[in-house]
Amino acid sequence: MIYTGLGTQYTLRRDYFIDCLDDEFDLQLAFARDGIWEGRDYYLASAKSSAKQMSEKNQKVMFSFVPPTSGMFVWVRIFKM
């Protein structure tokens, strides 16, 4: 199957980017109610963990990002560990 059009290419690349991050980190989708990302969906990323650790609520967020909605700009926020 051949995908054409710039919008289609951006969507495919965005989805691939998020899938790659999901392979390496635990991602949790969130919604910003205030601040610079107000009104946007964003992801919180923490280190991959085992099933036992996932049941604990102590996962430390390493970074968060807003997935691109148009174009390929990714807004990332890095947290101190």
mmCIF file with all atom_site columns, C-alpha atoms in Angstrom:
data_model
loop_
_atom_site.group_PDB
_atom_site.id
_atom_site.type_symbol
_atom_site.label_atom_id
_atom_site.label_alt_id
_atom_site.label_comp_id
_atom_site.label_asym_id
_atom_site.label_entity_id
_atom_site.label_seq_id
_atom_site.pdbx_PDB_ins_code
_atom_site.Cartn_x
_atom_site.Cartn_y
_atom_site.Cartn_z
_atom_site.occupancy
_atom_site.B_iso_or_equiv
_atom_site.pdbx_formal_charge
_atom_site.auth_seq_id
_atom_site.auth_comp_id
_atom_site.auth_asym_id
_atom_site.auth_atom_id
_atom_site.pdbx_PDB_model_num
ATOM 1  C CA . MET A 1 1  ? 0.000  0.000  0.000  1.00 0.00 ? 1  MET A CA 1
ATOM 2  C CA . ILE A 1 2  ? 1.353  3.428  -0.935 1.00 0.00 ? 2  ILE A CA 1
ATOM 3  C CA . TYR A 1 3  ? 0.633  6.342  1.370  1.00 0.00 ? 3  TYR A CA 1
ATOM 4  C CA . THR A 1 4  ? 0.618  9.753  -0.264 1.00 0.00 ? 4  THR A CA 1
ATOM 5  C CA . GLY A 1 5  ? 0.051  13.293 0.870  1.00 0.00 ? 5  GLY A CA 1
ATOM 6  C CA . LEU A 1 6  ? 1.960  15.300 3.413  1.00 0.00 ? 6  LEU A CA 1
ATOM 7  C CA . GLY A 1 7  ? -0.733 14.989 6.097  1.00 0.00 ? 7  GLY A CA 1
ATOM 8  C CA . THR A 1 8  ? -0.730 11.207 5.762  1.00 0.00 ? 8  THR A CA 1
ATOM 9  C CA . GLN A 1 9  ? 3.059  11.087 6.025  1.00 0.00 ? 9  GLN A CA 1
ATOM 10 C CA . TYR A 1 10 ? 3.020  13.251 9.166  1.00 0.00 ? 10 TYR A CA 1
ATOM 11 C CA . THR A 1 11 ? 0.385  11.001 10.749 1.00 0.00 ? 11 THR A CA 1
ATOM 12 C CA . LEU A 1 12 ? 2.387  7.860  9.971  1.00 0.00 ? 12 LEU A CA 1
ATOM 13 C CA . ARG A 1 13 ? 5.603  9.379  11.311 1.00 0.00 ? 13 ARG A CA 1
ATOM 14 C CA . ARG A 1 14 ? 3.890  10.693 14.466 1.00 0.00 ? 14 ARG A CA 1
ATOM 15 C CA . ASP A 1 15 ? 2.353  7.303  15.183 1.00 0.00 ? 15 ASP A CA 1
ATOM 16 C CA . TYR A 1 16 ? 5.691  5.548  14.571 1.00 0.00 ? 16 TYR A CA 1
ATOM 17 C CA . PHE A 1 17 ? 7.454  8.008  16.911 1.00 0.00 ? 17 PHE A CA 1
ATOM 18 C CA . ILE A 1 18 ? 4.936  7.369  19.694 1.00 0.00 ? 18 ILE A CA 1
ATOM 19 C CA . ASP A 1 19 ? 5.085  3.590  19.139 1.00 0.00 ? 19 ASP A CA 1
ATOM 20 C CA . CYS A 1 20 ? 8.893  3.687  19.453 1.00 0.00 ? 20 CYS A CA 1
ATOM 21 C CA . LEU A 1 21 ? 8.674  5.608  22.732 1.00 0.00 ? 21 LEU A CA 1
ATOM 22 C CA . ASP A 1 22 ? 5.991  3.193  23.965 1.00 0.00 ? 22 ASP A CA 1
ATOM 23 C CA . ASP A 1 23 ? 8.368  0.291  23.290 1.00 0.00 ? 23 ASP A CA 1
ATOM 24 C CA . GLU A 1 24 ? 10.982 1.830  25.607 1.00 0.00 ? 24 GLU A CA 1
ATOM 25 C CA . PHE A 1 25 ? 8.890  3.650  28.240 1.00 0.00 ? 25 PHE A CA 1
ATOM 26 C CA . ASP A 1 26 ? 5.597  3.299  30.053 1.00 0.00 ? 26 ASP A CA 1
ATOM 27 C CA . LEU A 1 27 ? 3.398  6.025  28.537 1.00 0.00 ? 27 LEU A CA 1
ATOM 28 C CA . GLN A 1 28 ? 0.283  7.411  30.160 1.00 0.00 ? 28 GLN A CA 1
ATOM 29 C CA . LEU A 1 29 ? -2.049 9.707  28.236 1.00 0.00 ? 29 LEU A CA 1
ATOM 30 C CA . ALA A 1 30 ? -3.122 12.846 30.132 1.00 0.00 ? 30 ALA A CA 1
ATOM 31 C CA . PHE A 1 31 ? -5.025 16.063 29.416 1.00 0.00 ? 31 PHE A CA 1
ATOM 32 C CA . ALA A 1 32 ? -3.640 19.498 30.306 1.00 0.00 ? 32 ALA A CA 1
ATOM 33 C CA . ARG A 1 33 ? -6.191 21.671 32.089 1.00 0.00 ? 33 ARG A CA 1
ATOM 34 C CA . ASP A 1 34 ? -3.894 24.654 32.583 1.00 0.00 ? 34 ASP A CA 1
ATOM 35 C CA . GLY A 1 35 ? -0.459 25.974 31.749 1.00 0.00 ? 35 GLY A CA 1
ATOM 36 C CA . ILE A 1 36 ? 1.256  26.239 28.404 1.00 0.00 ? 36 ILE A CA 1
ATOM 37 C CA . TRP A 1 37 ? -0.231 22.927 27.179 1.00 0.00 ? 37 TRP A CA 1
ATOM 38 C CA . GLU A 1 38 ? -3.791 23.807 28.247 1.00 0.00 ? 38 GLU A CA 1
ATOM 39 C CA . GLY A 1 39 ? -6.429 21.958 26.247 1.00 0.00 ? 39 GLY A CA 1
ATOM 40 C CA . ARG A 1 40 ? -3.988 19.433 24.783 1.00 0.00 ? 40 ARG A CA 1
ATOM 41 C CA . ASP A 1 41 ? -3.475 15.722 25.193 1.00 0.00 ? 41 ASP A CA 1
ATOM 42 C CA . TYR A 1 42 ? 0.032  14.828 26.300 1.00 0.00 ? 42 TYR A CA 1
ATOM 43 C CA . TYR A 1 43 ? 1.944  11.747 27.410 1.00 0.00 ? 43 TYR A CA 1
ATOM 44 C CA . LEU A 1 44 ? 3.793  11.128 30.665 1.00 0.00 ? 44 LEU A CA 1
ATOM 45 C CA . ALA A 1 45 ? 6.756  8.774  30.282 1.00 0.00 ? 45 ALA A CA 1
ATOM 46 C CA . SER A 1 46 ? 8.329  6.688  33.021 1.00 0.00 ? 46 SER A CA 1
ATOM 47 C CA . ALA A 1 47 ? 10.812 3.821  33.020 1.00 0.00 ? 47 ALA A CA 1
ATOM 48 C CA . LYS A 1 48 ? 9.479  0.431  31.898 1.00 0.00 ? 48 LYS A CA 1
ATOM 49 C CA . SER A 1 49 ? 8.650  -1.695 34.887 1.00 0.00 ? 49 SER A CA 1
ATOM 50 C CA . SER A 1 50 ? 7.576  -5.186 35.795 1.00 0.00 ? 50 SER A CA 1
ATOM 51 C CA . ALA A 1 51 ? 3.947  -6.089 36.490 1.00 0.00 ? 51 ALA A CA 1
ATOM 52 C CA . LYS A 1 52 ? 4.594  -5.875 40.250 1.00 0.00 ? 52 LYS A CA 1
ATOM 53 C CA . GLN A 1 53 ? 6.075  -2.402 39.998 1.00 0.00 ? 53 GLN A CA 1
ATOM 54 C CA . MET A 1 54 ? 3.267  -1.226 37.689 1.00 0.00 ? 54 MET A CA 1
ATOM 55 C CA . SER A 1 55 ? 0.730  -1.911 40.434 1.00 0.00 ? 55 SER A CA 1
ATOM 56 C CA . GLU A 1 56 ? 2.583  0.546  42.645 1.00 0.00 ? 56 GLU A CA 1
ATOM 57 C CA . LYS A 1 57 ? 1.800  4.224  42.096 1.00 0.00 ? 57 LYS A CA 1
ATOM 58 C CA . ASN A 1 58 ? 5.442  5.242  42.663 1.00 0.00 ? 58 ASN A CA 1
ATOM 59 C CA . GLN A 1 59 ? 6.575  5.436  39.074 1.00 0.00 ? 59 GLN A CA 1
ATOM 60 C CA . LYS A 1 60 ? 8.658  8.570  38.593 1.00 0.00 ? 60 LYS A CA 1
ATOM 61 C CA . VAL A 1 61 ? 7.886  10.567 35.450 1.00 0.00 ? 61 VAL A CA 1
ATOM 62 C CA . MET A 1 62 ? 11.036 11.099 33.372 1.00 0.00 ? 62 MET A CA 1
ATOM 63 C CA . PHE A 1 63 ? 9.559  13.334 30.675 1.00 0.00 ? 63 PHE A CA 1
ATOM 64 C CA . SER A 1 64 ? 6.321  14.380 29.067 1.00 0.00 ? 64 SER A CA 1
ATOM 65 C CA . PHE A 1 65 ? 5.525  15.375 25.511 1.00 0.00 ? 65 PHE A CA 1
ATOM 66 C CA . VAL A 1 66 ? 2.736  16.680 23.320 1.00 0.00 ? 66 VAL A CA 1
ATOM 67 C CA . PRO A 1 67 ? 2.299  14.573 20.189 1.00 0.00 ? 67 PRO A CA 1
ATOM 68 C CA . PRO A 1 68 ? 2.376  16.598 16.968 1.00 0.00 ? 68 PRO A CA 1
ATOM 69 C CA . THR A 1 69 ? -1.014 17.557 15.562 1.00 0.00 ? 69 THR A CA 1
ATOM 70 C CA . SER A 1 70 ? 0.292  19.308 12.457 1.00 0.00 ? 70 SER A CA 1
ATOM 71 C CA . GLY A 1 71 ? 3.879  19.209 11.309 1.00 0.00 ? 71 GLY A CA 1
ATOM 72 C CA . MET A 1 72 ? 6.513  17.270 13.207 1.00 0.00 ? 72 MET A CA 1
ATOM 73 C CA . PHE A 1 73 ? 7.337  19.568 16.130 1.00 0.00 ? 73 PHE A CA 1
ATOM 74 C CA . VAL A 1 74 ? 7.378  17.703 19.443 1.00 0.00 ? 74 VAL A CA 1
ATOM 75 C CA . TRP A 1 75 ? 7.157  19.704 22.677 1.00 0.00 ? 75 TRP A CA 1
ATOM 76 C CA . VAL A 1 76 ? 9.070  17.838 25.400 1.00 0.00 ? 76 VAL A CA 1
ATOM 77 C CA . ARG A 1 77 ? 9.401  18.574 29.096 1.00 0.00 ? 77 ARG A CA 1
ATOM 78 C CA . ILE A 1 78 ? 12.272 16.811 30.927 1.00 0.00 ? 78 ILE A CA 1
ATOM 79 C CA . PHE A 1 79 ? 11.949 16.247 34.697 1.00 0.00 ? 79 PHE A CA 1
ATOM 80 C CA . LYS A 1 80 ? 14.826 16.100 37.173 1.00 0.00 ? 80 LYS A CA 1
ATOM 81 C CA . MET A 1 81 ? 15.389 12.628 38.563 1.00 0.00 ? 81 MET A CA 1
#
